[in-house]
Every structure is written in C-alpha cells, then in structure tokens.
Amino acid sequence: MSGPDPHRPKEVRLVGRNALGVDWQDHHGSIFPFEYLRSACPCRACREPRVRGGAEAWPAEITREEGGLRIRWRDGHESVFGGRQLRELCRCVLCTGGR
Ligand SMILES: [Zn+2]
Ligand SMILES: [Zn+2]
C-alpha cells in the first residue's frame, strides 16, 4: 500500500435525491446519477439490448465492496462496479477532456 489509488473510492455519499457521489483517493470527485449507473451496469443481462430501458433506476441498497461498489436496485437487480470501472464512467470535464 503506497500513495492514493485513483481507482479506489474514498467516500461514497448521496448527492441530492437521485445521484451518487464518489470521492476518490486522489481527491477527484465524481457524481453519478442513478439512472446513468443503472444503464451502465456491466453485468451480462444488462448488456443485452432488449432488457435495457425502463429498468428500475432506484437503489435499494448501496454497499461498499473491496475497491468498488455494489448497488442493489428496487427491482432486485444487482450491479457490481469495480473501482476502475466506476472511475471510467466519470463524465466530468476533467475525465472527458472537456468534450
Ligand atoms: Zn445488470
Ligand atoms: Zn471525473
């Protein structure tokens, strides 16, 4: 263990009523709307186009996993994001290069 890991969440908190904020160990901050996280679910079922859209995008439970995050949605579905995966989802100006 040496130095901050930019792919490791330091703090996870709710932002407003419908977004999740993640502070990273390198002091970067990301905000992920629930809907965005749900649509970005990396599991195989969600990668099938036919089940996308209309999915319940409200988390019932958010758990810190070792180096990542597990979100259980109201409809019982679970999304597991690795820290690196989550960091790559960040769409802030810094991470997208201002595009
Ligand atoms: Zn999924
Ligand atoms: Zn960012």
PDB file of N, CA and C and ligand atoms in Angstrom:
ATOM      1  N   MET A   1       0.842  -1.195   0.000  1.00  0.00           N
ATOM      2  CA  MET A   1       0.000   0.000   0.000  1.00  0.00           C
ATOM      3  C   MET A   1       0.874   1.242   0.000  1.00  0.00           C
ATOM      4  N   SER A   2       0.849   2.009  -1.079  1.00  0.00           N
ATOM      5  CA  SER A   2       1.618   3.240  -1.091  1.00  0.00           C
ATOM      6  C   SER A   2       0.918   4.281  -1.954  1.00  0.00           C
ATOM      7  N   GLY A   3       0.615   5.415  -1.366  1.00  0.00           N
ATOM      8  CA  GLY A   3       0.008   6.510  -2.102  1.00  0.00           C
ATOM      9  C   GLY A   3      -1.454   6.271  -2.416  1.00  0.00           C
ATOM     10  N   PRO A   4      -2.113   7.328  -2.821  1.00  0.00           N
ATOM     11  CA  PRO A   4      -3.538   7.209  -3.145  1.00  0.00           C
ATOM     12  C   PRO A   4      -3.755   6.436  -4.433  1.00  0.00           C
ATOM     13  N   ASP A   5      -4.792   5.629  -4.442  1.00  0.00           N
ATOM     14  CA  ASP A   5      -5.151   4.856  -5.619  1.00  0.00           C
ATOM     15  C   ASP A   5      -6.319   5.554  -6.310  1.00  0.00           C
ATOM     16  N   PRO A   6      -6.105   6.049  -7.523  1.00  0.00           N
ATOM     17  CA  PRO A   6      -7.177   6.798  -8.198  1.00  0.00           C
ATOM     18  C   PRO A   6      -8.365   5.937  -8.590  1.00  0.00           C
ATOM     19  N   HIS A   7      -8.242   4.636  -8.445  1.00  0.00           N
ATOM     20  CA  HIS A   7      -9.352   3.760  -8.799  1.00  0.00           C
ATOM     21  C   HIS A   7     -10.035   3.193  -7.570  1.00  0.00           C
ATOM     22  N   ARG A   8      -9.817   3.838  -6.449  1.00  0.00           N
ATOM     23  CA  ARG A   8     -10.386   3.335  -5.212  1.00  0.00           C
ATOM     24  C   ARG A   8     -11.242   4.434  -4.573  1.00  0.00           C
ATOM     25  N   PRO A   9     -12.517   4.162  -4.391  1.00  0.00           N
ATOM     26  CA  PRO A   9     -13.365   5.188  -3.758  1.00  0.00           C
ATOM     27  C   PRO A   9     -12.949   5.406  -2.313  1.00  0.00           C
ATOM     28  N   LYS A  10     -12.876   6.674  -1.935  1.00  0.00           N
ATOM     29  CA  LYS A  10     -12.553   7.001  -0.553  1.00  0.00           C
ATOM     30  C   LYS A  10     -13.842   7.196   0.222  1.00  0.00           C
ATOM     31  N   GLU A  11     -14.775   7.879  -0.424  1.00  0.00           N
ATOM     32  CA  GLU A  11     -16.024   8.162   0.250  1.00  0.00           C
ATOM     33  C   GLU A  11     -17.166   8.083  -0.745  1.00  0.00           C
ATOM     34  N   VAL A  12     -18.262   7.510  -0.299  1.00  0.00           N
ATOM     35  CA  VAL A  12     -19.442   7.406  -1.149  1.00  0.00           C
ATOM     36  C   VAL A  12     -20.596   8.067  -0.425  1.00  0.00           C
ATOM     37  N   ARG A  13     -21.301   8.926  -1.129  1.00  0.00           N
ATOM     38  CA  ARG A  13     -22.397   9.627  -0.475  1.00  0.00           C
ATOM     39  C   ARG A  13     -23.495   9.894  -1.488  1.00  0.00           C
ATOM     40  N   LEU A  14     -24.660  10.217  -0.968  1.00  0.00           N
ATOM     41  CA  LEU A  14     -25.757  10.580  -1.850  1.00  0.00           C
ATOM     42  C   LEU A  14     -25.633  12.049  -2.210  1.00  0.00           C
ATOM     43  N   VAL A  15     -25.952  12.361  -3.447  1.00  0.00           N
ATOM     44  CA  VAL A  15     -25.965  13.743  -3.899  1.00  0.00           C
ATOM     45  C   VAL A  15     -27.383  14.062  -4.316  1.00  0.00           C
ATOM     46  N   GLY A  16     -28.016  14.948  -3.568  1.00  0.00           N
ATOM     47  CA  GLY A  16     -29.414  15.242  -3.849  1.00  0.00           C
ATOM     48  C   GLY A  16     -30.253  13.983  -3.659  1.00  0.00           C
ATOM     49  N   ARG A  17     -31.269  13.846  -4.497  1.00  0.00           N
ATOM     50  CA  ARG A  17     -32.160  12.708  -4.330  1.00  0.00           C
ATOM     51  C   ARG A  17     -31.916  11.597  -5.334  1.00  0.00           C
ATOM     52  N   ASN A  18     -31.184  11.890  -6.380  1.00  0.00           N
ATOM     53  CA  ASN A  18     -31.077  10.866  -7.417  1.00  0.00           C
ATOM     54  C   ASN A  18     -29.687  10.692  -8.002  1.00  0.00           C
ATOM     55  N   ALA A  19     -28.696  10.934  -7.194  1.00  0.00           N
ATOM     56  CA  ALA A  19     -27.341  10.711  -7.692  1.00  0.00           C
ATOM     57  C   ALA A  19     -26.435  10.246  -6.563  1.00  0.00           C
ATOM     58  N   LEU A  20     -25.355   9.607  -6.985  1.00  0.00           N
ATOM     59  CA  LEU A  20     -24.377   9.093  -6.051  1.00  0.00           C
ATOM     60  C   LEU A  20     -23.061   9.838  -6.265  1.00  0.00           C
ATOM     61  N   GLY A  21     -22.503  10.303  -5.184  1.00  0.00           N
ATOM     62  CA  GLY A  21     -21.218  10.980  -5.286  1.00  0.00           C
ATOM     63  C   GLY A  21     -20.113  10.079  -4.789  1.00  0.00           C
ATOM     64  N   VAL A  22     -19.031  10.033  -5.519  1.00  0.00           N
ATOM     65  CA  VAL A  22     -17.874   9.235  -5.112  1.00  0.00           C
ATOM     66  C   VAL A  22     -16.659  10.144  -5.031  1.00  0.00           C
ATOM     67  N   ASP A  23     -16.030  10.156  -3.886  1.00  0.00           N
ATOM     68  CA  ASP A  23     -14.753  10.850  -3.749  1.00  0.00           C
ATOM     69  C   ASP A  23     -13.652   9.809  -3.817  1.00  0.00           C
ATOM     70  N   TRP A  24     -12.695  10.070  -4.675  1.00  0.00           N
ATOM     71  CA  TRP A  24     -11.626   9.103  -4.880  1.00  0.00           C
ATOM     72  C   TRP A  24     -10.419   9.425  -4.009  1.00  0.00           C
ATOM     73  N   GLN A  25      -9.577   8.429  -3.876  1.00  0.00           N
ATOM     74  CA  GLN A  25      -8.404   8.616  -3.008  1.00  0.00           C
ATOM     75  C   GLN A  25      -7.468   9.693  -3.530  1.00  0.00           C
ATOM     76  N   ASP A  26      -7.518   9.955  -4.843  1.00  0.00           N
ATOM     77  CA  ASP A  26      -6.652  11.012  -5.374  1.00  0.00           C
ATOM     78  C   ASP A  26      -7.368  12.365  -5.351  1.00  0.00           C
ATOM     79  N   HIS A  27      -8.448  12.452  -4.556  1.00  0.00           N
ATOM     80  CA  HIS A  27      -9.184  13.692  -4.327  1.00  0.00           C
ATOM     81  C   HIS A  27     -10.046  14.106  -5.505  1.00  0.00           C
ATOM     82  N   HIS A  28     -10.186  13.242  -6.479  1.00  0.00           N
ATOM     83  CA  HIS A  28     -11.124  13.527  -7.548  1.00  0.00           C
ATOM     84  C   HIS A  28     -12.527  13.224  -7.045  1.00  0.00           C
ATOM     85  N   GLY A  29     -13.503  13.934  -7.564  1.00  0.00           N
ATOM     86  CA  GLY A  29     -14.882  13.682  -7.182  1.00  0.00           C
ATOM     87  C   GLY A  29     -15.745  13.403  -8.396  1.00  0.00           C
ATOM     88  N   SER A  30     -16.572  12.368  -8.302  1.00  0.00           N
ATOM     89  CA  SER A  30     -17.459  12.018  -9.406  1.00  0.00           C
ATOM     90  C   SER A  30     -18.893  12.060  -8.916  1.00  0.00           C
ATOM     91  N   ILE A  31     -19.796  12.406  -9.806  1.00  0.00           N
ATOM     92  CA  ILE A  31     -21.217  12.335  -9.498  1.00  0.00           C
ATOM     93  C   ILE A  31     -21.894  11.475 -10.550  1.00  0.00           C
ATOM     94  N   PHE A  32     -22.573  10.439 -10.077  1.00  0.00           N
ATOM     95  CA  PHE A  32     -23.231   9.510 -10.981  1.00  0.00           C
ATOM     96  C   PHE A  32     -24.729   9.500 -10.721  1.00  0.00           C
ATOM     97  N   PRO A  33     -25.523  10.014 -11.649  1.00  0.00           N
ATOM     98  CA  PRO A  33     -26.976   9.867 -11.493  1.00  0.00           C
ATOM     99  C   PRO A  33     -27.334   8.390 -11.473  1.00  0.00           C
ATOM    100  N   PHE A  34     -28.309   8.018 -10.634  1.00  0.00           N
ATOM    101  CA  PHE A  34     -28.686   6.608 -10.512  1.00  0.00           C
ATOM    102  C   PHE A  34     -29.022   6.000 -11.872  1.00  0.00           C
ATOM    103  N   GLU A  35     -29.762   6.761 -12.666  1.00  0.00           N
ATOM    104  CA  GLU A  35     -30.182   6.240 -13.954  1.00  0.00           C
ATOM    105  C   GLU A  35     -28.981   5.896 -14.837  1.00  0.00           C
ATOM    106  N   TYR A  36     -27.992   6.734 -14.746  1.00  0.00           N
ATOM    107  CA  TYR A  36     -26.776   6.524 -15.522  1.00  0.00           C
ATOM    108  C   TYR A  36     -26.064   5.257 -15.053  1.00  0.00           C
ATOM    109  N   LEU A  37     -25.994   5.085 -13.746  1.00  0.00           N
ATOM    110  CA  LEU A  37     -25.348   3.895 -13.201  1.00  0.00           C
ATOM    111  C   LEU A  37     -26.087   2.629 -13.619  1.00  0.00           C
ATOM    112  N   ARG A  38     -27.411   2.726 -13.578  1.00  0.00           N
ATOM    113  CA  ARG A  38     -28.210   1.549 -13.928  1.00  0.00           C
ATOM    114  C   ARG A  38     -27.989   1.186 -15.391  1.00  0.00           C
ATOM    115  N   SER A  39     -27.946   2.206 -16.237  1.00  0.00           N
ATOM    116  CA  SER A  39     -27.775   1.916 -17.659  1.00  0.00           C
ATOM    117  C   SER A  39     -26.348   1.477 -17.958  1.00  0.00           C
ATOM    118  N   ALA A  40     -25.437   1.764 -17.036  1.00  0.00           N
ATOM    119  CA  ALA A  40     -24.044   1.376 -17.245  1.00  0.00           C
ATOM    120  C   ALA A  40     -23.711   0.062 -16.554  1.00  0.00           C
ATOM    121  N   CYS A  41     -24.717  -0.596 -16.010  1.00  0.00           N
ATOM    122  CA  CYS A  41     -24.477  -1.854 -15.302  1.00  0.00           C
ATOM    123  C   CYS A  41     -23.688  -2.801 -16.191  1.00  0.00           C
ATOM    124  N   PRO A  42     -22.573  -3.289 -15.673  1.00  0.00           N
ATOM    125  CA  PRO A  42     -21.690  -4.109 -16.509  1.00  0.00           C
ATOM    126  C   PRO A  42     -22.103  -5.577 -16.603  1.00  0.00           C
ATOM    127  N   CYS A  43     -23.164  -5.979 -15.954  1.00  0.00           N
ATOM    128  CA  CYS A  43     -23.496  -7.401 -15.959  1.00  0.00           C
ATOM    129  C   CYS A  43     -24.010  -7.836 -17.333  1.00  0.00           C
ATOM    130  N   ARG A  44     -24.033  -9.125 -17.558  1.00  0.00           N
ATOM    131  CA  ARG A  44     -24.337  -9.626 -18.883  1.00  0.00           C
ATOM    132  C   ARG A  44     -25.787  -9.376 -19.273  1.00  0.00           C
ATOM    133  N   ALA A  45     -26.671  -9.538 -18.314  1.00  0.00           N
ATOM    134  CA  ALA A  45     -28.091  -9.335 -18.604  1.00  0.00           C
ATOM    135  C   ALA A  45     -28.350  -7.918 -19.107  1.00  0.00           C
ATOM    136  N   CYS A  46     -27.676  -6.957 -18.504  1.00  0.00           N
ATOM    137  CA  CYS A  46     -27.907  -5.566 -18.877  1.00  0.00           C
ATOM    138  C   CYS A  46     -27.227  -5.203 -20.189  1.00  0.00           C
ATOM    139  N   ARG A  47     -26.277  -6.002 -20.594  1.00  0.00           N
ATOM    140  CA  ARG A  47     -25.626  -5.723 -21.869  1.00  0.00           C
ATOM    141  C   ARG A  47     -26.480  -6.205 -23.031  1.00  0.00           C
ATOM    142  N   GLU A  48     -27.492  -7.024 -22.735  1.00  0.00           N
ATOM    143  CA  GLU A  48     -28.439  -7.425 -23.771  1.00  0.00           C
ATOM    144  C   GLU A  48     -29.341  -6.242 -24.056  1.00  0.00           C
ATOM    145  N   PRO A  49     -29.398  -5.799 -25.302  1.00  0.00           N
ATOM    146  CA  PRO A  49     -30.137  -4.577 -25.601  1.00  0.00           C
ATOM    147  C   PRO A  49     -31.610  -4.656 -25.226  1.00  0.00           C
ATOM    148  N   ARG A  50     -32.197  -5.836 -25.301  1.00  0.00           N
ATOM    149  CA  ARG A  50     -33.643  -5.902 -25.110  1.00  0.00           C
ATOM    150  C   ARG A  50     -34.091  -5.597 -23.686  1.00  0.00           C
ATOM    151  N   VAL A  51     -33.226  -5.798 -22.716  1.00  0.00           N
ATOM    152  CA  VAL A  51     -33.661  -5.512 -21.351  1.00  0.00           C
ATOM    153  C   VAL A  51     -33.308  -4.093 -20.918  1.00  0.00           C
ATOM    154  N   ARG A  52     -32.635  -3.379 -21.778  1.00  0.00           N
ATOM    155  CA  ARG A  52     -32.281  -2.007 -21.412  1.00  0.00           C
ATOM    156  C   ARG A  52     -33.512  -1.119 -21.494  1.00  0.00           C
ATOM    157  N   GLY A  53     -33.469  -0.070 -20.754  1.00  0.00           N
ATOM    158  CA  GLY A  53     -34.565   0.898 -20.807  1.00  0.00           C
ATOM    159  C   GLY A  53     -35.729   0.444 -19.955  1.00  0.00           C
ATOM    160  N   GLY A  54     -36.301   1.352 -19.231  1.00  0.00           N
ATOM    161  CA  GLY A  54     -37.430   1.029 -18.384  1.00  0.00           C
ATOM    162  C   GLY A  54     -37.052   0.270 -17.136  1.00  0.00           C
ATOM    163  N   ALA A  55     -35.773   0.055 -16.935  1.00  0.00           N
ATOM    164  CA  ALA A  55     -35.349  -0.649 -15.735  1.00  0.00           C
ATOM    165  C   ALA A  55     -35.462   0.285 -14.529  1.00  0.00           C
ATOM    166  N   GLU A  56     -35.715  -0.307 -13.406  1.00  0.00           N
ATOM    167  CA  GLU A  56     -35.818   0.457 -12.161  1.00  0.00           C
ATOM    168  C   GLU A  56     -34.460   1.059 -11.823  1.00  0.00           C
ATOM    169  N   ALA A  57     -34.407   2.365 -11.771  1.00  0.00           N
ATOM    170  CA  ALA A  57     -33.123   3.022 -11.529  1.00  0.00           C
ATOM    171  C   ALA A  57     -33.087   3.659 -10.152  1.00  0.00           C
ATOM    172  N   TRP A  58     -33.682   2.970  -9.201  1.00  0.00           N
ATOM    173  CA  TRP A  58     -33.666   3.495  -7.849  1.00  0.00           C
ATOM    174  C   TRP A  58     -32.987   2.487  -6.930  1.00  0.00           C
ATOM    175  N   PRO A  59     -31.922   2.878  -6.271  1.00  0.00           N
ATOM    176  CA  PRO A  59     -31.197   1.901  -5.465  1.00  0.00           C
ATOM    177  C   PRO A  59     -31.904   1.600  -4.144  1.00  0.00           C
ATOM    178  N   ALA A  60     -31.955   0.334  -3.814  1.00  0.00           N
ATOM    179  CA  ALA A  60     -32.494  -0.063  -2.521  1.00  0.00           C
ATOM    180  C   ALA A  60     -31.371  -0.123  -1.497  1.00  0.00           C
ATOM    181  N   GLU A  61     -30.184  -0.435  -1.996  1.00  0.00           N
ATOM    182  CA  GLU A  61     -29.063  -0.588  -1.088  1.00  0.00           C
ATOM    183  C   GLU A  61     -27.762  -0.335  -1.836  1.00  0.00           C
ATOM    184  N   ILE A  62     -26.898   0.410  -1.208  1.00  0.00           N
ATOM    185  CA  ILE A  62     -25.588   0.661  -1.810  1.00  0.00           C
ATOM    186  C   ILE A  62     -24.533   0.200  -0.824  1.00  0.00           C
ATOM    187  N   THR A  63     -23.695  -0.719  -1.257  1.00  0.00           N
ATOM    188  CA  THR A  63     -22.697  -1.296  -0.367  1.00  0.00           C
ATOM    189  C   THR A  63     -21.299  -1.072  -0.923  1.00  0.00           C
ATOM    190  N   ARG A  64     -20.419  -0.686  -0.044  1.00  0.00           N
ATOM    191  CA  ARG A  64     -19.021  -0.610  -0.457  1.00  0.00           C
ATOM    192  C   ARG A  64     -18.456  -2.009  -0.541  1.00  0.00           C
ATOM    193  N   GLU A  65     -17.857  -2.288  -1.668  1.00  0.00           N
ATOM    194  CA  GLU A  65     -17.170  -3.555  -1.822  1.00  0.00           C
ATOM    195  C   GLU A  65     -15.687  -3.272  -1.743  1.00  0.00           C
ATOM    196  N   GLU A  66     -14.912  -4.289  -1.583  1.00  0.00           N
ATOM    197  CA  GLU A  66     -13.474  -4.103  -1.619  1.00  0.00           C
ATOM    198  C   GLU A  66     -13.081  -3.424  -2.928  1.00  0.00           C
ATOM    199  N   GLY A  67     -12.708  -2.150  -2.855  1.00  0.00           N
ATOM    200  CA  GLY A  67     -12.253  -1.434  -4.046  1.00  0.00           C
ATOM    201  C   GLY A  67     -13.349  -1.041  -5.014  1.00  0.00           C
ATOM    202  N   GLY A  68     -14.600  -1.285  -4.675  1.00  0.00           N
ATOM    203  CA  GLY A  68     -15.658  -0.952  -5.618  1.00  0.00           C
ATOM    204  C   GLY A  68     -16.983  -0.723  -4.921  1.00  0.00           C
ATOM    205  N   LEU A  69     -18.036  -0.990  -5.651  1.00  0.00           N
ATOM    206  CA  LEU A  69     -19.360  -0.633  -5.172  1.00  0.00           C
ATOM    207  C   LEU A  69     -20.384  -1.658  -5.646  1.00  0.00           C
ATOM    208  N   ARG A  70     -21.277  -2.024  -4.752  1.00  0.00           N
ATOM    209  CA  ARG A  70     -22.369  -2.911  -5.146  1.00  0.00           C
ATOM    210  C   ARG A  70     -23.684  -2.165  -4.941  1.00  0.00           C
ATOM    211  N   ILE A  71     -24.509  -2.153  -5.957  1.00  0.00           N
ATOM    212  CA  ILE A  71     -25.789  -1.463  -5.847  1.00  0.00           C
ATOM    213  C   ILE A  71     -26.908  -2.455  -6.082  1.00  0.00           C
ATOM    214  N   ARG A  72     -27.790  -2.548  -5.118  1.00  0.00           N
ATOM    215  CA  ARG A  72     -28.979  -3.372  -5.309  1.00  0.00           C
ATOM    216  C   ARG A  72     -30.136  -2.437  -5.624  1.00  0.00           C
ATOM    217  N   TRP A  73     -30.800  -2.705  -6.725  1.00  0.00           N
ATOM    218  CA  TRP A  73     -31.878  -1.832  -7.173  1.00  0.00           C
ATOM    219  C   TRP A  73     -33.202  -2.300  -6.622  1.00  0.00           C
ATOM    220  N   ARG A  74     -34.176  -1.414  -6.692  1.00  0.00           N
ATOM    221  CA  ARG A  74     -35.501  -1.724  -6.176  1.00  0.00           C
ATOM    222  C   ARG A  74     -36.119  -2.957  -6.804  1.00  0.00           C
ATOM    223  N   ASP A  75     -35.769  -3.194  -8.071  1.00  0.00           N
ATOM    224  CA  ASP A  75     -36.364  -4.354  -8.738  1.00  0.00           C
ATOM    225  C   ASP A  75     -35.594  -5.638  -8.450  1.00  0.00           C
ATOM    226  N   GLY A  76     -34.636  -5.566  -7.503  1.00  0.00           N
ATOM    227  CA  GLY A  76     -33.921  -6.766  -7.094  1.00  0.00           C
ATOM    228  C   GLY A  76     -32.646  -7.017  -7.869  1.00  0.00           C
ATOM    229  N   HIS A  77     -32.450  -6.272  -8.924  1.00  0.00           N
ATOM    230  CA  HIS A  77     -31.233  -6.444  -9.719  1.00  0.00           C
ATOM    231  C   HIS A  77     -30.031  -5.906  -8.947  1.00  0.00           C
ATOM    232  N   GLU A  78     -28.884  -6.495  -9.191  1.00  0.00           N
ATOM    233  CA  GLU A  78     -27.676  -6.024  -8.535  1.00  0.00           C
ATOM    234  C   GLU A  78     -26.618  -5.651  -9.557  1.00  0.00           C
ATOM    235  N   SER A  79     -26.002  -4.512  -9.348  1.00  0.00           N
ATOM    236  CA  SER A  79     -24.897  -4.087 -10.191  1.00  0.00           C
ATOM    237  C   SER A  79     -23.645  -4.020  -9.340  1.00  0.00           C
ATOM    238  N   VAL A  80     -22.581  -4.590  -9.841  1.00  0.00           N
ATOM    239  CA  VAL A  80     -21.307  -4.507  -9.132  1.00  0.00           C
ATOM    240  C   VAL A  80     -20.312  -3.775 -10.020  1.00  0.00           C
ATOM    241  N   PHE A  81     -19.823  -2.673  -9.500  1.00  0.00           N
ATOM    242  CA  PHE A  81     -18.853  -1.882 -10.231  1.00  0.00           C
ATOM    243  C   PHE A  81     -17.509  -1.971  -9.539  1.00  0.00           C
ATOM    244  N   GLY A  82     -16.505  -2.342 -10.294  1.00  0.00           N
ATOM    245  CA  GLY A  82     -15.157  -2.256  -9.751  1.00  0.00           C
ATOM    246  C   GLY A  82     -14.760  -0.793  -9.683  1.00  0.00           C
ATOM    247  N   GLY A  83     -13.786  -0.485  -8.846  1.00  0.00           N
ATOM    248  CA  GLY A  83     -13.363   0.900  -8.708  1.00  0.00           C
ATOM    249  C   GLY A  83     -12.908   1.499 -10.025  1.00  0.00           C
ATOM    250  N   ARG A  84     -12.139   0.747 -10.764  1.00  0.00           N
ATOM    251  CA  ARG A  84     -11.624   1.250 -12.029  1.00  0.00           C
ATOM    252  C   ARG A  84     -12.765   1.481 -13.024  1.00  0.00           C
ATOM    253  N   GLN A  85     -13.676   0.527 -13.034  1.00  0.00           N
ATOM    254  CA  GLN A  85     -14.844   0.612 -13.902  1.00  0.00           C
ATOM    255  C   GLN A  85     -15.643   1.892 -13.619  1.00  0.00           C
ATOM    256  N   LEU A  86     -15.830   2.123 -12.346  1.00  0.00           N
ATOM    257  CA  LEU A  86     -16.610   3.267 -11.910  1.00  0.00           C
ATOM    258  C   LEU A  86     -15.904   4.572 -12.284  1.00  0.00           C
ATOM    259  N   ARG A  87     -14.627   4.568 -12.069  1.00  0.00           N
ATOM    260  CA  ARG A  87     -13.866   5.776 -12.372  1.00  0.00           C
ATOM    261  C   ARG A  87     -13.940   6.103 -13.862  1.00  0.00           C
ATOM    262  N   GLU A  88     -13.960   5.062 -14.672  1.00  0.00           N
ATOM    263  CA  GLU A  88     -14.036   5.289 -16.116  1.00  0.00           C
ATOM    264  C   GLU A  88     -15.398   5.796 -16.549  1.00  0.00           C
ATOM    265  N   LEU A  89     -16.390   5.631 -15.689  1.00  0.00           N
ATOM    266  CA  LEU A  89     -17.726   6.127 -16.016  1.00  0.00           C
ATOM    267  C   LEU A  89     -17.865   7.618 -15.735  1.00  0.00           C
ATOM    268  N   CYS A  90     -16.895   8.165 -15.032  1.00  0.00           N
ATOM    269  CA  CYS A  90     -16.989   9.573 -14.661  1.00  0.00           C
ATOM    270  C   CYS A  90     -17.024  10.432 -15.929  1.00  0.00           C
ATOM    271  N   ARG A  91     -17.994  11.324 -15.951  1.00  0.00           N
ATOM    272  CA  ARG A  91     -18.153  12.138 -17.154  1.00  0.00           C
ATOM    273  C   ARG A  91     -17.846  13.608 -16.901  1.00  0.00           C
ATOM    274  N   CYS A  92     -17.114  13.888 -15.853  1.00  0.00           N
ATOM    275  CA  CYS A  92     -16.814  15.281 -15.552  1.00  0.00           C
ATOM    276  C   CYS A  92     -15.853  15.846 -16.597  1.00  0.00           C
ATOM    277  N   VAL A  93     -15.727  17.132 -16.606  1.00  0.00           N
ATOM    278  CA  VAL A  93     -14.918  17.808 -17.619  1.00  0.00           C
ATOM    279  C   VAL A  93     -13.480  17.282 -17.613  1.00  0.00           C
ATOM    280  N   LEU A  94     -12.945  17.064 -16.433  1.00  0.00           N
ATOM    281  CA  LEU A  94     -11.568  16.567 -16.337  1.00  0.00           C
ATOM    282  C   LEU A  94     -11.419  15.201 -16.994  1.00  0.00           C
ATOM    283  N   CYS A  95     -12.375  14.306 -16.713  1.00  0.00           N
ATOM    284  CA  CYS A  95     -12.241  12.944 -17.196  1.00  0.00           C
ATOM    285  C   CYS A  95     -12.593  12.806 -18.673  1.00  0.00           C
ATOM    286  N   THR A  96     -13.406  13.707 -19.184  1.00  0.00           N
ATOM    287  CA  THR A  96     -13.795  13.592 -20.592  1.00  0.00           C
ATOM    288  C   THR A  96     -12.953  14.517 -21.453  1.00  0.00           C
ATOM    289  N   GLY A  97     -12.058  15.241 -20.853  1.00  0.00           N
ATOM    290  CA  GLY A  97     -11.208  16.143 -21.614  1.00  0.00           C
ATOM    291  C   GLY A  97     -11.975  17.347 -22.136  1.00  0.00           C
ATOM    292  N   GLY A  98     -13.075  17.673 -21.475  1.00  0.00           N
ATOM    293  CA  GLY A  98     -13.830  18.865 -21.849  1.00  0.00           C
ATOM    294  C   GLY A  98     -14.641  18.710 -23.128  1.00  0.00           C
ATOM    295  N   ARG A  99     -14.849  17.464 -23.533  1.00  0.00           N
ATOM    296  CA  ARG A  99     -15.598  17.255 -24.768  1.00  0.00           C
ATOM    297  C   ARG A  99     -17.051  17.612 -24.582  1.00  0.00           C
TER     298      ARG A  99
HETATM  299 ZN    ZN B   1     -27.136  -5.578 -14.651  1.00  0.00          ZN
HETATM  300 ZN    ZN B   2     -14.020  12.859 -13.320  1.00  0.00          ZN
END
